[in-house]
Amino acid sequence: MFVLYEFSRTVRIDPKNLTQNRKDAITDELNRLFANRVIIDVGLCMALWDIKSIGLGSYFPGDGGVHSPVDFRFIVFRPFQDEILVGKIKNCTREGVHVTLGFFDDILIPPEGLQFPSKFDEREQTWVWEYQQEGEEVSHDLYMDKGQQLKCRIIGEQFDDMNTTLATVPPTSGVGTASQPGPSTAQAGGDTNTGPKVPFMLTASINEPGLGLLSWWD
């Protein structure tokens, strides 16, 4: 779920922070720039892990800040393919079940990823698994209500460039695959088709035994 990525970036220390310890000032600035940001093809940056090196600072005409090249590692949220996550139902729409992990809201279970057969209840605005036990003729409606905990399997991811002003920051190394990323601010809500665009969307499935609401398998 969480990986470490190494980055290189020139960090500016504002003049008002020059009395602060240099490493502490750079740490604050890196967290301000990266925490809760999505970097394209990398993931959601959570918090600074460590600073590996700080180069010689430079001054530029008309700028009282100090610019220092920094190599650092950041904790990044990016689940791997087929990873099982435990979250809560944020809400249900015709597009599927939206799942939240608390710190990340953009997980969608589309209709084809739900237990079969399932239907959308327009009045209750929720998805219902029409469960039929072997040997029984009558099915039982199992509702997927908001706030209930569930297990889901990650089956896909999608990155969208939100065209923010933060410069492209290529990682120098990391666990998993990474190309040339472009950061953008993480936003919550919506889905890939009808809702607001989000920089990082995960697609999940619960269509197998043991997945879905935890209460189903107690």
Short mmCIF file of C-alpha atoms in Angstrom, two decimals:
data_model
loop_
_atom_site.label_atom_id
_atom_site.label_comp_id
_atom_site.label_asym_id
_atom_site.label_seq_id
_atom_site.Cartn_x
_atom_site.Cartn_y
_atom_site.Cartn_z
CA MET A 1 0.00 0.00 0.00
CA PHE A 2 2.81 2.41 0.90
CA VAL A 3 6.16 2.70 -0.90
CA LEU A 4 9.22 4.94 -0.65
CA TYR A 5 10.20 7.10 -3.62
CA GLU A 6 13.39 9.08 -3.89
CA PHE A 7 13.28 12.56 -5.44
CA SER A 8 15.70 15.34 -6.30
CA ARG A 9 14.57 18.94 -6.13
CA THR A 10 15.92 22.43 -5.58
CA VAL A 11 14.22 23.75 -2.45
CA ARG A 12 13.86 27.44 -1.63
CA ILE A 13 14.04 28.55 2.00
CA ASP A 14 12.08 31.76 2.49
CA PRO A 15 14.03 34.65 4.08
CA LYS A 16 11.75 34.62 7.13
CA ASN A 17 12.82 31.00 7.81
CA LEU A 18 16.59 31.54 7.51
CA THR A 19 16.96 31.76 11.30
CA GLN A 20 15.52 28.24 11.55
CA ASN A 21 17.69 25.12 11.46
CA ARG A 22 18.43 24.50 7.78
CA LYS A 23 17.31 20.87 7.73
CA ASP A 24 14.13 21.69 9.67
CA ALA A 25 13.31 24.52 7.26
CA ILE A 26 13.81 22.24 4.25
CA THR A 27 11.71 19.51 5.90
CA ASP A 28 8.83 21.96 6.45
CA GLU A 29 9.06 23.19 2.87
CA LEU A 30 9.10 19.67 1.37
CA ASN A 31 6.04 18.65 3.40
CA ARG A 32 4.30 21.85 2.32
CA LEU A 33 5.08 21.17 -1.34
CA PHE A 34 4.44 17.42 -1.49
CA ALA A 35 2.18 16.24 1.36
CA ASN A 36 -1.32 15.36 0.12
CA ARG A 37 -0.23 15.81 -3.49
CA VAL A 38 -0.63 13.30 -6.30
CA ILE A 39 2.34 12.81 -8.60
CA ILE A 40 1.40 11.35 -11.95
CA ASP A 41 2.47 7.70 -12.32
CA VAL A 42 3.84 7.69 -8.75
CA GLY A 43 0.90 8.09 -6.32
CA LEU A 44 -0.33 10.16 -3.39
CA CYS A 45 2.51 11.66 -1.34
CA MET A 46 1.88 11.26 2.38
CA ALA A 47 4.86 12.55 4.40
CA LEU A 48 8.60 13.06 4.19
CA TRP A 49 10.57 9.94 5.23
CA ASP A 50 14.10 11.33 5.27
CA ILE A 51 16.55 13.72 3.61
CA LYS A 52 19.53 11.95 2.06
CA SER A 53 21.61 14.98 1.09
CA ILE A 54 21.50 18.78 0.99
CA GLY A 55 23.72 20.61 -1.48
CA LEU A 56 25.34 24.04 -1.28
CA GLY A 57 22.78 26.84 -1.11
CA SER A 58 22.62 29.57 -3.74
CA TYR A 59 21.28 33.13 -3.87
CA PHE A 60 19.75 34.78 -6.91
CA PRO A 61 19.53 38.51 -7.67
CA GLY A 62 16.33 40.02 -6.34
CA ASP A 63 15.51 36.95 -4.25
CA GLY A 64 16.41 36.82 -0.56
CA GLY A 65 15.70 33.09 -0.30
CA VAL A 66 18.29 30.31 -0.30
CA HIS A 67 18.01 27.67 -3.04
CA SER A 68 19.48 24.26 -2.17
CA PRO A 69 19.53 20.99 -4.19
CA VAL A 70 18.03 18.24 -2.04
CA ASP A 71 17.78 14.45 -2.40
CA PHE A 72 14.98 13.07 -0.25
CA ARG A 73 12.54 10.17 0.15
CA PHE A 74 8.78 10.45 0.52
CA ILE A 75 6.15 7.97 1.72
CA VAL A 76 3.76 7.41 -1.20
CA PHE A 77 0.35 5.72 -1.23
CA ARG A 78 0.02 3.49 -4.28
CA PRO A 79 -1.55 0.04 -3.81
CA PHE A 80 -0.22 -2.72 -6.04
CA GLN A 81 -2.35 -4.69 -8.47
CA ASP A 82 -4.62 -7.24 -6.71
CA GLU A 83 -3.86 -5.84 -3.24
CA ILE A 84 -6.70 -6.31 -0.74
CA LEU A 85 -7.76 -3.13 1.08
CA VAL A 86 -10.22 -2.61 3.92
CA GLY A 87 -12.26 0.58 3.72
CA LYS A 88 -15.71 2.03 4.30
CA ILE A 89 -18.53 2.75 1.89
CA LYS A 90 -18.53 6.50 1.24
CA ASN A 91 -21.67 6.47 -0.91
CA CYS A 92 -23.37 4.58 -3.74
CA THR A 93 -24.32 5.85 -7.19
CA ARG A 94 -25.35 4.20 -10.43
CA GLU A 95 -21.67 4.25 -11.38
CA GLY A 96 -20.89 1.90 -8.49
CA VAL A 97 -19.81 1.88 -4.85
CA HIS A 98 -17.42 4.63 -3.73
CA VAL A 99 -15.01 3.56 -0.99
CA THR A 100 -12.97 5.67 1.40
CA LEU A 101 -9.87 4.75 3.41
CA GLY A 102 -10.18 7.87 5.56
CA PHE A 103 -7.19 9.61 3.97
CA PHE A 104 -8.09 8.60 0.39
CA ASP A 105 -11.61 8.74 -1.03
CA ASP A 106 -11.23 7.92 -4.71
CA ILE A 107 -11.81 4.17 -4.91
CA LEU A 108 -14.63 3.02 -7.19
CA ILE A 109 -16.17 -0.45 -7.38
CA PRO A 110 -18.04 -0.42 -10.73
CA PRO A 111 -21.22 -2.52 -11.22
CA GLU A 112 -19.27 -5.28 -12.97
CA GLY A 113 -17.02 -5.52 -9.92
CA LEU A 114 -19.88 -6.18 -7.48
CA GLN A 115 -21.12 -9.56 -6.28
CA PHE A 116 -23.39 -11.16 -8.90
CA PRO A 117 -26.27 -10.56 -9.18
CA SER A 118 -26.50 -7.02 -7.78
CA LYS A 119 -28.98 -4.21 -8.41
CA PHE A 120 -29.12 -0.48 -7.64
CA ASP A 121 -31.98 0.56 -5.34
CA GLU A 122 -33.00 4.04 -6.52
CA ARG A 123 -35.12 4.77 -3.44
CA GLU A 124 -32.42 3.83 -0.94
CA GLN A 125 -29.57 4.99 -3.22
CA THR A 126 -27.58 1.87 -2.48
CA TRP A 127 -26.44 -1.31 -4.17
CA VAL A 128 -28.00 -4.62 -3.17
CA TRP A 129 -26.55 -8.10 -3.56
CA GLU A 130 -29.40 -10.51 -4.38
CA TYR A 131 -27.85 -13.43 -2.56
CA GLN A 132 -29.37 -16.85 -3.12
CA GLN A 133 -28.14 -19.71 -0.99
CA GLU A 134 -27.65 -23.02 -2.72
CA GLY A 135 -30.82 -25.10 -2.58
CA GLU A 136 -33.08 -22.11 -1.84
CA GLU A 137 -35.51 -20.56 -4.32
CA VAL A 138 -35.83 -17.18 -2.57
CA SER A 139 -32.98 -14.66 -2.70
CA HIS A 140 -31.92 -12.45 0.21
CA ASP A 141 -31.27 -8.73 -0.33
CA LEU A 142 -27.95 -7.73 1.23
CA TYR A 143 -27.72 -3.93 1.28
CA MET A 144 -24.41 -2.07 0.95
CA ASP A 145 -25.12 0.87 3.25
CA LYS A 146 -23.01 3.97 3.73
CA GLY A 147 -20.37 3.64 6.46
CA GLN A 148 -20.15 -0.15 6.39
CA GLN A 149 -16.70 -1.74 6.26
CA LEU A 150 -15.71 -3.88 3.30
CA LYS A 151 -12.78 -5.65 1.71
CA CYS A 152 -12.00 -4.98 -1.94
CA ARG A 153 -9.34 -6.03 -4.45
CA ILE A 154 -7.54 -3.33 -6.44
CA ILE A 155 -7.82 -4.08 -10.16
CA GLY A 156 -6.84 -0.79 -11.81
CA GLU A 157 -5.62 2.78 -11.43
CA GLN A 158 -5.96 5.99 -13.42
CA PHE A 159 -3.92 9.19 -13.24
CA ASP A 160 -5.11 12.53 -14.63
CA ASP A 161 -2.88 15.58 -15.01
CA MET A 162 -4.69 18.42 -13.24
CA ASN A 163 -2.32 21.01 -14.78
CA THR A 164 -1.19 22.60 -11.52
CA THR A 165 1.77 24.97 -11.28
CA LEU A 166 4.03 22.69 -9.21
CA ALA A 167 6.98 21.75 -11.39
CA THR A 168 7.53 18.23 -12.65
CA VAL A 169 9.64 16.28 -10.15
CA PRO A 170 11.01 13.01 -11.57
CA PRO A 171 11.84 10.39 -8.92
CA THR A 172 15.39 9.09 -9.03
CA SER A 173 14.33 5.69 -7.69
CA GLY A 174 11.49 3.90 -6.00
CA VAL A 175 9.61 0.70 -5.39
CA GLY A 176 7.35 -0.12 -8.32
CA THR A 177 7.21 1.56 -11.70
CA ALA A 178 7.53 5.29 -12.30
CA SER A 179 7.96 7.47 -15.36
CA GLN A 180 8.18 11.25 -15.60
CA PRO A 181 5.51 12.41 -13.11
CA GLY A 182 3.71 15.73 -12.91
CA PRO A 183 2.33 16.60 -9.45
CA SER A 184 -1.19 17.81 -8.85
CA THR A 185 -3.25 18.52 -5.77
CA ALA A 186 -5.28 15.54 -4.48
CA GLN A 187 -9.02 16.12 -4.62
CA ALA A 188 -11.86 14.04 -3.23
CA GLY A 189 -15.15 12.88 -4.65
CA GLY A 190 -16.57 11.91 -8.01
CA ASP A 191 -15.72 9.22 -10.50
CA THR A 192 -13.99 8.98 -13.85
CA ASN A 193 -17.16 9.42 -15.91
CA THR A 194 -19.64 11.84 -14.38
CA GLY A 195 -18.05 13.51 -11.35
CA PRO A 196 -15.25 16.04 -10.99
CA LYS A 197 -11.89 14.93 -12.32
CA VAL A 198 -9.53 13.54 -9.72
CA PRO A 199 -5.76 13.14 -10.16
CA PHE A 200 -5.61 9.54 -8.89
CA MET A 201 -8.48 7.05 -9.10
CA LEU A 202 -8.40 3.40 -8.07
CA THR A 203 -10.78 0.76 -9.43
CA ALA A 204 -11.66 -2.23 -7.25
CA SER A 205 -13.69 -5.43 -7.25
CA ILE A 206 -15.54 -7.48 -4.62
CA ASN A 207 -16.90 -10.17 -6.93
CA GLU A 208 -15.37 -13.18 -5.19
CA PRO A 209 -15.83 -15.10 -1.92
CA GLY A 210 -14.48 -13.35 1.16
CA LEU A 211 -14.70 -9.87 -0.34
CA GLY A 212 -17.41 -7.28 0.18
CA LEU A 213 -18.96 -6.29 3.51
CA LEU A 214 -17.17 -7.75 6.50
CA SER A 215 -20.57 -8.55 8.03
CA TRP A 216 -21.36 -10.92 5.16
CA TRP A 217 -18.60 -13.30 6.18
CA ASP A 218 -18.74 -13.09 10.00
#
